[in-house]
Coordinates of C-alpha atoms in Angstrom, one line a residue:
Chain A
X4 CA 66.9 16.2 -3.3
X5 CA 66.7 16.7 0.5
X6 CA 64.1 14.8 2.4
X7 CA 60.9 16.4 3.6
X8 CA 62.2 16.2 7.2
X9 CA 65.4 18.1 6.3
X10 CA 63.3 20.7 4.5
X11 CA 61.0 20.9 7.5
X12 CA 64.0 21.5 9.8
X13 CA 65.4 24.1 7.4
X14 CA 62.1 25.9 7.2
X15 CA 61.8 26.0 11.0
X16 CA 65.3 27.5 11.2
X17 CA 64.5 30.1 8.6
X18 CA 61.0 30.9 10.1
X19 CA 61.4 30.5 13.8
X20 CA 58.3 29.8 15.7
X21 CA 56.2 29.1 12.6
X22 CA 53.7 26.2 13.0
X23 CA 54.8 24.1 10.1
X24 CA 53.8 20.5 10.4
X25 CA 54.5 17.4 8.3
X26 CA 51.3 15.6 7.2
X27 CA 52.1 11.9 6.7
X28 CA 50.8 10.0 3.7
X29 CA 50.5 6.3 4.5
X30 CA 50.2 5.3 0.8
X31 CA 53.1 3.5 -0.9
X32 CA 53.9 6.7 -2.8
X33 CA 55.0 8.3 0.5
X34 CA 54.2 11.8 -0.8
X35 CA 54.1 13.6 2.5
X36 CA 53.1 17.2 2.7
X37 CA 53.8 20.3 4.7
X38 CA 51.0 22.2 6.4
X39 CA 51.8 25.9 6.4
X40 CA 50.5 28.6 8.8
X41 CA 48.3 31.1 6.9
X42 CA 50.1 34.2 8.2
X43 CA 53.5 33.1 6.8
X44 CA 52.4 31.0 3.8
X45 CA 53.3 33.4 1.2
X46 CA 56.7 34.2 2.6
X47 CA 57.4 30.4 2.9
X48 CA 56.2 30.0 -0.7
X49 CA 58.7 32.7 -1.9
X50 CA 61.4 30.9 0.1
X51 CA 60.5 27.6 -1.6
X52 CA 60.6 29.2 -5.0
X53 CA 63.8 31.1 -4.6
X54 CA 65.9 28.9 -2.4
X55 CA 68.9 27.7 -4.5
X56 CA 68.7 24.1 -3.2
X57 CA 65.0 23.8 -4.0
X58 CA 64.1 26.2 -6.9
X59 CA 60.5 25.1 -6.9
X60 CA 59.6 27.3 -9.8
X61 CA 56.7 25.3 -11.2
X62 CA 53.4 24.9 -9.3
X63 CA 51.7 22.1 -11.1
X64 CA 48.5 21.5 -9.4
X65 CA 46.3 23.5 -7.1
X66 CA 43.2 22.0 -5.6
X67 CA 40.9 22.1 -2.7
X68 CA 39.7 19.4 -0.4
X69 CA 36.6 19.6 1.8
X70 CA 36.6 18.1 5.2
X71 CA 33.2 18.4 6.8
X72 CA 32.7 18.3 10.5
X73 CA 32.7 14.7 11.7
X74 CA 32.1 12.9 14.9
X75 CA 35.0 10.6 15.9
X76 CA 34.4 7.9 18.4
X77 CA 37.5 6.8 20.3
X78 CA 37.6 3.6 22.3
X79 CA 40.0 3.4 25.2
X80 CA 40.6 0.1 26.9
X81 CA 41.7 0.0 30.6
X82 CA 42.5 -3.1 32.4
X83 CA 41.1 -3.2 35.9
X84 CA 42.7 -5.8 38.2
X85 CA 40.2 -7.8 40.2
X86 CA 40.7 -7.1 43.9
X87 CA 39.6 -10.6 44.8
X88 CA 42.6 -12.0 42.9
X89 CA 40.7 -13.3 39.8
X90 CA 41.3 -12.4 36.2
X91 CA 41.5 -8.7 35.5
X92 CA 38.5 -7.2 33.6
X93 CA 38.9 -5.0 30.6
X94 CA 36.7 -1.9 30.7
X95 CA 36.0 -0.2 27.3
X96 CA 35.3 3.5 27.5
X97 CA 34.0 5.3 24.4
X98 CA 34.6 9.0 24.1
X99 CA 33.1 11.0 21.3
X100 CA 34.6 14.2 20.1
X101 CA 33.7 16.4 17.2
X102 CA 36.4 17.3 14.7
X103 CA 35.6 20.7 13.3
X104 CA 35.2 21.0 9.6
X105 CA 37.7 22.8 7.4
X106 CA 38.6 23.5 3.8
X107 CA 42.1 22.6 2.6
X108 CA 44.1 23.9 -0.3
X109 CA 46.8 21.6 -1.8
X110 CA 49.7 22.8 -4.0
X111 CA 52.0 20.4 -5.8
X112 CA 55.3 22.0 -6.5
X113 CA 58.1 20.9 -8.8
X114 CA 61.3 22.3 -10.0
X115 CA 62.0 22.7 -13.7
X116 CA 65.4 24.3 -13.1
X117 CA 66.9 21.4 -11.2
X118 CA 64.2 18.8 -12.1
X119 CA 63.0 17.6 -8.7
X120 CA 59.8 17.3 -6.8
X121 CA 57.1 17.0 -5.8
X122 CA 57.0 19.1 -2.6
X123 CA 53.4 19.3 -1.5
X124 CA 52.2 22.2 0.6
X125 CA 48.8 22.6 2.2
X126 CA 46.8 25.4 3.9
X127 CA 43.8 25.0 6.0
X128 CA 41.0 27.4 6.7
X129 CA 39.6 27.9 10.2
X130 CA 36.1 26.6 9.4
X131 CA 33.8 26.1 6.5
X132 CA 31.6 29.2 6.8
X133 CA 33.2 32.3 8.2
X134 CA 37.0 31.9 8.2
X135 CA 37.5 30.7 4.7
X136 CA 40.3 33.1 3.7
X137 CA 43.8 31.9 2.8
X138 CA 46.5 33.9 1.2
X139 CA 46.7 33.6 -2.6
X140 CA 49.9 32.2 -4.0
X141 CA 49.3 33.7 -7.5
X142 CA 51.9 36.4 -6.8
X143 CA 54.4 33.5 -6.4
X144 CA 53.4 31.2 -9.2
X145 CA 51.3 32.6 -12.0
X146 CA 49.9 29.1 -12.7
X147 CA 47.7 29.4 -9.5
X148 CA 45.7 32.1 -11.2
X149 CA 43.0 30.0 -12.8
X150 CA 43.3 27.1 -10.5
X151 CA 42.7 29.2 -7.4
X152 CA 39.7 30.7 -9.1
X153 CA 38.5 27.2 -9.6
X154 CA 38.9 26.4 -5.9
X155 CA 37.1 29.6 -5.0
X156 CA 34.3 28.7 -7.4
X157 CA 33.8 25.1 -6.5
X158 CA 34.8 25.0 -2.8
X159 CA 34.3 28.6 -1.6
X160 CA 37.8 29.3 -0.4
X161 CA 38.6 33.0 -0.6
X162 CA 42.1 33.8 -1.7
X163 CA 43.3 37.1 -0.3
X164 CA 45.5 39.0 -2.8
X165 CA 44.3 37.2 -5.9
X166 CA 44.3 39.7 -8.8
X167 CA 41.0 38.6 -10.3
X168 CA 38.9 36.4 -8.0
X169 CA 35.7 35.5 -9.9
X170 CA 33.8 32.3 -10.6
X171 CA 35.4 30.5 -13.5
X172 CA 33.4 27.3 -14.3
X173 CA 30.0 28.1 -12.8
X174 CA 28.2 31.2 -13.9
X175 CA 28.6 34.4 -12.0
X176 CA 25.1 34.4 -10.5
X177 CA 25.5 30.9 -9.0
X178 CA 25.2 30.8 -5.3
X179 CA 26.6 27.6 -3.8
X180 CA 29.9 25.7 -4.1
X181 CA 29.3 22.4 -5.8
X182 CA 32.4 20.5 -4.8
X183 CA 31.6 20.7 -1.1
X184 CA 30.5 17.4 0.4
X185 CA 27.2 18.8 1.7
X186 CA 26.2 20.4 -1.5
X187 CA 22.6 19.7 -2.5
X188 CA 21.8 20.3 -6.2
X189 CA 18.8 22.4 -7.0
X190 CA 15.6 20.9 -8.3
X191 CA 15.8 22.9 -11.5
X192 CA 19.2 24.1 -12.8
X193 CA 17.6 25.9 -15.7
X194 CA 15.2 28.1 -13.6
X195 CA 15.9 31.7 -14.0
X196 CA 13.7 34.8 -13.6
X197 CA 12.1 35.6 -16.9
X198 CA 10.0 38.5 -18.1
X199 CA 7.2 36.1 -18.1
X200 CA 7.4 35.6 -14.3
X201 CA 7.6 39.3 -13.8
X202 CA 4.5 39.9 -15.9
X203 CA 2.6 37.2 -13.9
X204 CA 3.6 38.8 -10.6
X205 CA 2.4 42.2 -11.8
X206 CA -0.9 40.8 -12.9
X207 CA -1.3 39.1 -9.5
X208 CA -0.8 42.4 -7.8
X209 CA -3.1 44.2 -10.2
X210 CA -6.1 41.9 -10.0
X211 CA -6.9 40.9 -6.4
X212 CA -7.5 37.2 -6.0
X213 CA -10.9 37.6 -4.5
X214 CA -13.0 40.5 -5.8
X215 CA -15.2 42.3 -3.2
X216 CA -18.2 41.4 -5.2
X217 CA -17.6 37.7 -4.6
X218 CA -17.9 38.1 -0.9
X219 CA -21.6 38.9 -1.3
X220 CA -22.3 35.9 -3.5
X221 CA -20.4 32.9 -1.9
X222 CA -21.6 30.4 -4.5
X223 CA -19.9 32.1 -7.5
X224 CA -16.4 30.9 -8.5
X225 CA -14.1 33.7 -7.2
X226 CA -11.3 33.6 -9.7
X227 CA -13.6 33.6 -12.8
X228 CA -15.1 36.9 -12.0
X229 CA -11.9 38.4 -10.9
X230 CA -10.1 37.6 -14.1
X231 CA -13.0 37.9 -16.5
X232 CA -13.7 41.5 -15.7
X233 CA -10.6 43.5 -15.4
X234 CA -11.1 47.0 -14.1
X235 CA -11.3 49.5 -16.9
X236 CA -8.3 51.8 -17.4
X237 CA -8.7 55.2 -15.9
X238 CA -10.1 57.7 -18.4
X239 CA -8.1 60.8 -19.0
Chain B
X12 CA 47.5 37.7 6.2
X13 CA 50.8 38.9 4.7
X14 CA 49.7 40.8 1.6
X15 CA 52.7 43.1 1.5
X16 CA 55.7 41.0 2.3
X17 CA 59.3 42.0 1.5
X18 CA 59.0 40.7 -2.1
X19 CA 55.3 40.3 -2.3
X20 CA 54.5 40.7 -6.0
X21 CA 56.5 39.1 -8.8
X22 CA 56.9 41.1 -12.0
X23 CA 55.5 38.1 -13.9
X24 CA 52.0 38.5 -12.4
X25 CA 50.8 41.7 -13.8
X26 CA 50.0 41.7 -17.4
X27 CA 49.6 45.4 -18.3
X28 CA 48.3 46.2 -21.8
X29 CA 50.3 48.3 -24.2
X30 CA 48.2 51.4 -23.3
X31 CA 45.6 51.7 -20.7
X32 CA 42.7 53.8 -21.9
X33 CA 39.1 54.1 -20.8
X34 CA 36.5 52.3 -22.8
X35 CA 34.7 55.6 -23.5
X36 CA 37.2 58.2 -24.6
X37 CA 35.8 61.2 -26.5
X38 CA 39.2 62.4 -27.6
X39 CA 40.6 59.2 -29.2
X40 CA 37.5 57.3 -29.9
X41 CA 35.8 54.5 -28.0
X42 CA 37.3 51.1 -27.5
X43 CA 35.2 48.3 -28.8
X44 CA 34.3 45.4 -26.6
X45 CA 33.6 42.2 -28.5
X46 CA 32.5 38.8 -27.3
X47 CA 34.2 36.3 -29.5
X48 CA 32.4 33.0 -29.1
X49 CA 31.1 30.9 -27.5
X50 CA 29.7 29.8 -30.9
X51 CA 32.5 30.6 -33.2
X52 CA 34.3 28.1 -35.4
X53 CA 37.8 29.3 -34.4
X54 CA 37.3 28.7 -30.7
X55 CA 37.5 24.9 -31.0
X56 CA 34.4 24.3 -29.0
X57 CA 32.3 26.5 -26.7
X58 CA 34.9 29.0 -25.6
X59 CA 34.5 32.8 -25.3
X60 CA 37.0 35.5 -25.4
X61 CA 35.9 38.9 -24.1
X62 CA 38.2 41.2 -26.1
X63 CA 38.5 44.9 -25.9
X64 CA 39.8 46.3 -29.2
X65 CA 41.4 49.6 -30.2
X66 CA 40.8 49.4 -33.9
X67 CA 42.1 45.9 -34.7
X68 CA 44.5 45.7 -31.8
X69 CA 43.6 43.7 -28.7
X70 CA 43.9 45.8 -25.5
X71 CA 42.4 43.3 -23.1
X72 CA 41.3 39.7 -23.4
X73 CA 39.4 37.7 -20.8
X74 CA 38.7 34.0 -21.5
X75 CA 35.3 32.9 -20.4
X76 CA 34.6 29.1 -20.2
X77 CA 32.6 26.6 -18.3
X78 CA 29.9 26.0 -20.9
X79 CA 30.8 22.3 -20.9
X80 CA 31.2 22.1 -17.1
X81 CA 29.6 18.9 -15.7
X82 CA 31.6 18.7 -12.5
X83 CA 33.5 15.7 -13.5
X84 CA 35.4 15.6 -10.2
X85 CA 32.1 15.3 -8.2
X86 CA 31.0 12.5 -10.5
X87 CA 34.4 10.8 -9.8
X88 CA 33.8 11.1 -6.0
X89 CA 30.4 9.5 -6.4
X90 CA 31.5 6.4 -8.4
X91 CA 34.1 3.7 -7.8
X92 CA 37.7 4.0 -8.8
X93 CA 37.3 2.0 -12.0
X94 CA 34.0 3.7 -12.7
X95 CA 35.8 6.9 -13.4
X96 CA 38.0 5.3 -16.1
X97 CA 35.4 5.7 -18.9
X98 CA 34.8 9.3 -17.8
X99 CA 38.5 10.2 -18.3
X100 CA 38.0 9.5 -22.0
X101 CA 35.6 12.4 -22.1
X102 CA 38.1 14.9 -20.8
X103 CA 40.4 15.4 -23.8
X104 CA 38.5 13.4 -26.3
X105 CA 41.4 13.4 -28.7
X106 CA 43.7 11.7 -26.2
X107 CA 41.6 9.2 -24.3
X108 CA 44.5 6.7 -24.2
X109 CA 46.8 9.1 -22.4
X110 CA 44.1 10.2 -20.0
X111 CA 43.4 6.5 -19.2
X112 CA 47.1 6.0 -18.6
X113 CA 47.5 9.0 -16.3
X114 CA 44.6 7.9 -14.2
X115 CA 45.7 4.2 -14.1
X116 CA 49.2 5.3 -13.2
X117 CA 47.9 7.4 -10.3
X118 CA 45.8 4.7 -8.8
X119 CA 48.6 2.2 -9.3
X120 CA 50.9 4.5 -7.3
X121 CA 48.2 4.8 -4.6
X122 CA 48.0 1.0 -4.1
X123 CA 51.5 0.0 -5.2
X124 CA 50.4 -2.0 -8.1
X125 CA 52.9 -3.3 -10.7
X126 CA 52.2 -3.6 -14.4
X127 CA 53.3 -6.5 -16.7
X128 CA 56.0 -5.9 -19.3
X129 CA 53.8 -6.3 -22.3
X130 CA 51.2 -3.9 -20.9
X131 CA 53.9 -1.3 -20.4
X132 CA 54.9 -1.6 -24.0
X133 CA 51.3 -1.4 -25.2
X134 CA 50.8 1.7 -23.2
X135 CA 53.8 3.4 -24.7
X136 CA 52.7 2.3 -28.2
X137 CA 49.2 3.7 -27.7
X138 CA 50.4 6.9 -26.0
X139 CA 52.7 7.6 -28.9
X140 CA 50.0 6.9 -31.4
X141 CA 47.8 9.3 -29.5
X142 CA 50.6 11.9 -29.7
X143 CA 50.8 11.4 -33.5
X144 CA 47.0 11.7 -33.8
X145 CA 46.8 14.8 -31.6
X146 CA 49.7 16.7 -33.2
X147 CA 48.5 15.9 -36.7
X148 CA 45.0 17.2 -35.9
X149 CA 46.5 20.3 -34.3
X150 CA 48.6 21.1 -37.4
X151 CA 45.4 20.7 -39.5
X152 CA 43.3 22.9 -37.2
X153 CA 46.0 25.5 -37.0
X154 CA 46.1 25.7 -40.7
X155 CA 42.4 26.0 -40.8
X156 CA 42.6 28.9 -38.3
X157 CA 45.0 30.7 -40.6
X158 CA 42.5 30.5 -43.4
X159 CA 43.9 27.5 -45.3
X160 CA 40.4 26.2 -45.5
X161 CA 39.8 22.5 -45.8
X162 CA 42.7 20.8 -47.6
X163 CA 45.4 20.7 -44.8
X164 CA 42.7 19.7 -42.3
X165 CA 41.5 16.9 -44.5
X166 CA 45.0 15.6 -45.1
X167 CA 45.4 15.5 -41.3
X168 CA 42.1 13.8 -40.8
X169 CA 42.9 11.2 -43.3
X170 CA 46.0 10.1 -41.3
X171 CA 44.1 10.5 -38.0
X172 CA 41.4 8.1 -39.3
X173 CA 44.0 5.4 -39.8
X174 CA 45.1 5.6 -36.1
X175 CA 41.5 5.8 -35.0
X176 CA 40.8 2.6 -36.9
X177 CA 43.6 1.0 -35.0
X178 CA 42.1 2.1 -31.7
X179 CA 38.7 0.9 -32.8
X180 CA 39.9 -2.6 -33.7
X181 CA 41.8 -2.8 -30.4
X182 CA 39.4 -1.3 -27.9
X183 CA 36.1 -1.3 -29.6
X184 CA 35.7 2.5 -29.8
X185 CA 37.4 5.1 -32.0
X186 CA 37.7 7.9 -29.5
X187 CA 36.3 6.7 -26.1
X188 CA 38.7 3.9 -25.8
X189 CA 38.4 3.0 -22.0
X190 CA 41.4 0.7 -22.5
X191 CA 43.7 0.9 -19.5
X192 CA 43.0 -0.8 -16.2
X193 CA 44.8 -0.6 -12.8
X194 CA 47.5 -3.1 -13.4
X195 CA 47.5 -3.4 -17.1
X196 CA 45.4 -3.2 -20.2
X197 CA 41.9 -4.5 -20.9
X198 CA 42.5 -6.7 -23.9
X199 CA 45.6 -8.0 -25.6
X200 CA 46.7 -6.8 -29.0
X201 CA 46.6 -9.5 -31.6
X202 CA 49.6 -10.2 -34.0
X203 CA 47.4 -8.8 -36.9
X204 CA 46.9 -5.6 -35.0
X205 CA 50.6 -5.2 -34.3
X206 CA 51.2 -5.8 -38.0
X207 CA 48.6 -3.2 -39.0
X208 CA 49.9 -0.7 -36.5
X209 CA 53.5 -1.2 -37.7
X210 CA 52.3 -0.5 -41.2
X211 CA 50.6 2.8 -40.2
X212 CA 53.7 3.9 -38.4
X213 CA 56.0 2.9 -41.3
X214 CA 53.9 5.1 -43.6
X215 CA 53.7 8.0 -41.2
X216 CA 57.1 9.5 -42.0
X217 CA 56.1 9.7 -45.6
X218 CA 53.0 11.6 -44.8
X219 CA 54.9 14.0 -42.6
X220 CA 57.4 14.6 -45.4
X221 CA 54.5 15.4 -47.7
X222 CA 52.7 17.6 -45.2
X223 CA 55.9 19.5 -44.3
X224 CA 56.7 20.0 -48.0
X225 CA 53.3 21.7 -48.4
X226 CA 53.1 23.6 -45.1
X227 CA 56.4 24.2 -43.2
X228 CA 58.1 26.3 -45.8
X229 CA 54.9 28.1 -46.9
X230 CA 55.5 31.8 -47.0
X231 CA 52.0 32.7 -45.9
X232 CA 52.2 30.4 -42.9
X233 CA 55.5 31.9 -41.9
X234 CA 54.1 35.5 -42.3
X235 CA 51.1 34.7 -40.2
X236 CA 52.8 32.7 -37.4
X237 CA 56.4 33.9 -37.0
X238 CA 56.8 36.5 -34.2
X239 CA 53.1 36.1 -33.4
X240 CA 52.2 35.4 -29.8
X241 CA 55.7 35.2 -28.3
X242 CA 55.9 33.6 -24.9
X243 CA 59.0 34.1 -22.8
X244 CA 60.5 31.1 -21.0
X245 CA 60.3 32.8 -17.6
X246 CA 56.6 33.5 -17.9
X247 CA 56.0 30.0 -19.3
X248 CA 57.6 28.4 -16.3
X249 CA 55.9 30.6 -13.8
X250 CA 52.5 30.1 -15.4
X251 CA 52.9 26.3 -15.3
X252 CA 52.8 25.9 -19.1
X253 CA 53.7 22.3 -20.0
X254 CA 54.0 20.2 -23.1
X255 CA 55.0 21.4 -26.5
X256 CA 54.1 25.0 -25.6
X257 CA 56.7 25.0 -22.9
X258 CA 59.3 23.4 -25.0
X259 CA 58.7 25.8 -27.8
X260 CA 60.1 28.5 -25.5
X261 CA 63.3 26.6 -25.1
X262 CA 62.7 25.1 -21.7
X263 CA 63.8 21.5 -21.6
X264 CA 61.2 19.7 -19.5
X265 CA 59.6 16.5 -20.8
X266 CA 58.1 14.2 -18.2
X267 CA 59.1 11.2 -20.3
X268 CA 62.7 12.1 -19.6
X269 CA 62.3 13.8 -16.2
X270 CA 60.0 11.3 -14.4
X271 CA 60.8 8.4 -16.7
X272 CA 57.5 6.9 -15.9
X273 CA 56.5 3.5 -17.5
X274 CA 59.4 2.2 -19.5
X275 CA 60.4 5.4 -21.3
X276 CA 64.0 5.3 -20.0
X277 CA 64.5 2.3 -22.3
X278 CA 63.9 4.2 -25.5
X279 CA 66.2 6.5 -27.4
X280 CA 64.6 9.7 -28.4
X281 CA 65.3 13.4 -28.3
X282 CA 63.4 16.3 -27.0
X283 CA 63.0 19.0 -29.6
X284 CA 63.2 22.6 -28.3
X285 CA 62.1 25.8 -29.7
X286 CA 64.0 29.1 -29.9
X287 CA 61.6 32.0 -30.2
X288 CA 58.5 30.8 -28.4
X289 CA 56.2 32.1 -31.2
X290 CA 53.4 30.4 -32.9
X291 CA 55.6 29.0 -35.7
X292 CA 57.8 27.3 -33.0
X293 CA 54.8 25.8 -31.4
X294 CA 53.8 24.3 -34.8
X295 CA 57.3 23.2 -35.6
X296 CA 57.8 21.5 -32.2
X297 CA 54.8 19.4 -32.8
X298 CA 56.0 18.2 -36.2
X299 CA 59.4 17.3 -34.7
X300 CA 57.8 15.5 -31.8
X301 CA 55.9 13.4 -34.2
X302 CA 59.1 12.3 -35.8
X303 CA 60.5 11.4 -32.4
X304 CA 57.3 9.5 -31.6
X305 CA 57.8 7.5 -34.8
X306 CA 61.3 6.5 -33.5
X307 CA 59.8 5.4 -30.1
X308 CA 57.1 3.4 -31.8
X309 CA 59.6 1.6 -34.0
X310 CA 61.7 0.7 -31.0
X311 CA 58.6 -0.4 -29.0
X312 CA 57.4 -2.7 -31.8
X313 CA 60.9 -4.1 -32.1
X314 CA 61.1 -5.0 -28.4
X315 CA 57.5 -5.8 -27.7
X316 CA 57.6 -8.9 -25.5
X317 CA 54.9 -11.6 -25.0
X318 CA 53.1 -12.4 -21.8
X319 CA 50.0 -11.3 -20.0
X320 CA 48.7 -7.7 -20.3
X321 CA 47.1 -7.7 -16.9
X322 CA 48.7 -8.3 -13.5
X323 CA 46.9 -11.4 -12.1
X324 CA 47.2 -10.0 -8.6
X325 CA 45.3 -6.8 -9.5
X326 CA 41.9 -6.4 -8.0
X327 CA 38.9 -5.5 -10.1
X328 CA 36.1 -6.2 -7.8
X329 CA 36.0 -4.9 -4.2
X330 CA 38.8 -2.5 -5.0
X331 CA 39.4 -0.5 -1.8
X332 CA 42.7 1.3 -1.5
X333 CA 44.1 1.9 1.9
X334 CA 43.8 5.5 3.2
X335 CA 46.4 7.8 1.6
X336 CA 46.8 10.0 -1.4
X337 CA 48.8 10.1 -4.6
X338 CA 49.6 12.5 -7.4
X339 CA 50.5 11.0 -10.7
X340 CA 51.3 12.7 -13.9
X341 CA 52.4 11.8 -17.4
X342 CA 53.4 13.8 -20.5
X343 CA 50.2 14.0 -22.5
X344 CA 50.2 15.4 -26.0
X345 CA 48.9 18.7 -24.7
X346 CA 51.1 18.9 -21.6
X347 CA 51.3 17.4 -18.1
X348 CA 48.1 15.6 -17.4
X349 CA 47.9 14.8 -13.7
X350 CA 45.5 13.1 -11.4
X351 CA 45.3 13.6 -7.6
X352 CA 43.4 11.0 -5.7
X353 CA 42.7 10.9 -1.9
X354 CA 41.5 7.6 -0.5
X355 CA 39.7 7.2 2.8
X356 CA 39.5 3.4 2.5
X357 CA 36.1 3.3 0.9
X358 CA 35.3 2.0 -2.7
X359 CA 35.0 5.6 -3.9
X360 CA 37.8 8.1 -3.9
X361 CA 37.4 10.8 -1.3
X362 CA 38.8 13.4 -3.6
X363 CA 39.4 13.0 -7.3
X364 CA 41.2 15.8 -9.1
X365 CA 42.3 16.2 -12.6
X366 CA 45.1 18.6 -13.5
X367 CA 44.2 19.5 -17.0
X368 CA 47.0 20.8 -19.3
X369 CA 44.7 22.8 -21.5
X370 CA 43.1 24.7 -18.6
X371 CA 46.4 25.8 -17.2
X372 CA 47.9 26.6 -20.6
X373 CA 45.1 29.1 -21.1
X374 CA 46.4 31.2 -18.2
X375 CA 48.7 33.2 -20.5
X376 CA 46.3 33.6 -23.5
X377 CA 45.9 37.3 -22.6
X378 CA 49.6 37.9 -22.2
X379 CA 50.3 36.4 -25.7
X380 CA 47.5 38.2 -27.4
X381 CA 47.9 41.8 -26.1
X382 CA 48.8 44.1 -28.9
X383 CA 48.1 41.5 -31.6
X384 CA 45.2 41.6 -34.0
X385 CA 42.0 39.6 -33.7
X386 CA 43.1 37.4 -36.6
X387 CA 46.3 36.6 -34.7
X388 CA 44.4 35.8 -31.5
X389 CA 42.6 33.1 -33.4
X390 CA 45.9 31.5 -34.4
X391 CA 47.4 31.9 -31.0
X392 CA 44.5 30.2 -29.4
X393 CA 44.8 27.4 -32.0
X394 CA 48.5 26.9 -31.2
X395 CA 47.7 26.5 -27.5
X396 CA 45.8 23.4 -28.5
X397 CA 42.9 23.3 -26.1
X398 CA 40.1 20.9 -25.9
X399 CA 37.1 22.2 -24.1
X400 CA 36.1 18.9 -22.6
X401 CA 39.2 19.1 -20.6
X402 CA 39.1 22.8 -19.8
X403 CA 35.6 22.8 -18.5
X404 CA 35.5 19.2 -17.1

């Protein structure tokens, strides 16, 4: 199998001007990955699937990774020579920059036809709130169907062109995305509006908390009179 | 966004029903929408199928799951690397040994850890015993789903119990074994254990002969399973189906041969392949795989070396892999079980992902069930071999 650098060069020749970058993986596995531009990702995916040298017909694993916004402190050391001729002093300068947050989708591709792999491709969203749309690769590999739904459910990445993008593990009414790093779990998972709550709300609106009669007698407990004597229903 | 490229939609994606009719149709009669499950004995757990029926025929089927969802991956990110090992038992609770192995393999790849010879052999022995156990249970459950109530399942469970006894005496627990570690196995197997395991394996072929004599040629089983739920090899590959389901369609892809992880290249065994991709093939593949597993086990017991079962250089405390990521996969009894771990240098994984075979194999449930009857859908679901602990995670 060709190396990732060769594949990268071939992809750049096939898609001129595309911003395809190689993400290095320092672990001993050396499973490096390709970062694809969103606009061309599906075309590149079709190329990877159909190219006779690659034939990556099997998309094994699809998953998301959340990278929240983080502050990076960089230290630069500059050596300042002493004008008097003494030992030079080293001046440390710390600069802080904020790396914007992003969501990432990772696909692990293998080839069943020629038994090779993995080729790992990634896509990154613009940020974590508004620009969370990436193209769906379900039209290329059917195995992405449920796994992309899971990434949508747990990370909040929207896949454009997915045939059936719904929540899959959490229930449909659920609001947040639990696999995000800043997710805060609710106090009570089980709470849901019940008829009981609706009835209480109706009763609260029907019986005013402080009846006008109580204002005249400040000593009397207000709620007791209010609830003890409900107004009689209107007579027909 | 390139939604309409030159060849934007593959024909394998859409799964149109035999006929598309509105649910309310005064001319031909209404279609019936039934929610099968989540509490239904044929769904192997809490699994729901929203089926739309025309008479007895399935027009549409949408699987609904997540009832057992506990966000296992989030738990994995909030605990140490080793702390996730007992949780992997709870994924596919039939196959805790292979889940352990897949996770240990991934982390070993992440840090470049080697495993002693004896531990590699023990891993193979335990993985193949797990395969025997899983496939035996599947055959029993499949027969239960066809309506052969009780007897075949109890025959299967009798044999399963022998293997679970072995697991219990080795690891201390029948099903939640928590046995593998990064760099080896937790405890060594005693010579008595090896002898007992050899005895179980030696008797297993006899059990399979008996079981097959009762089941494989059974006319009712053939009538119920042959040409039911046919899966084409093209769709199976595109949909990422792995394991016995993929090989039942005739695609030769077994990670024990392809990746050759562990010490599998040392063993002689064959990969059984199906011909039709129907439910009967999926049953038959599992029976044949069990016979191959017995061969592997016999060779492993013959060659089992002495020595340590744990790499002395492996780190148990203060385990902090260097930043990086790794994806490791093995051939589990249900298909490719993979783990994807990203490390940022801290004691906890930054990202911990499980690639569950049951979950991905469910993708094509609708495609296989369209046009079949409800009773067939039950068998088709049974032949996919799902465990909801793994699907929902």
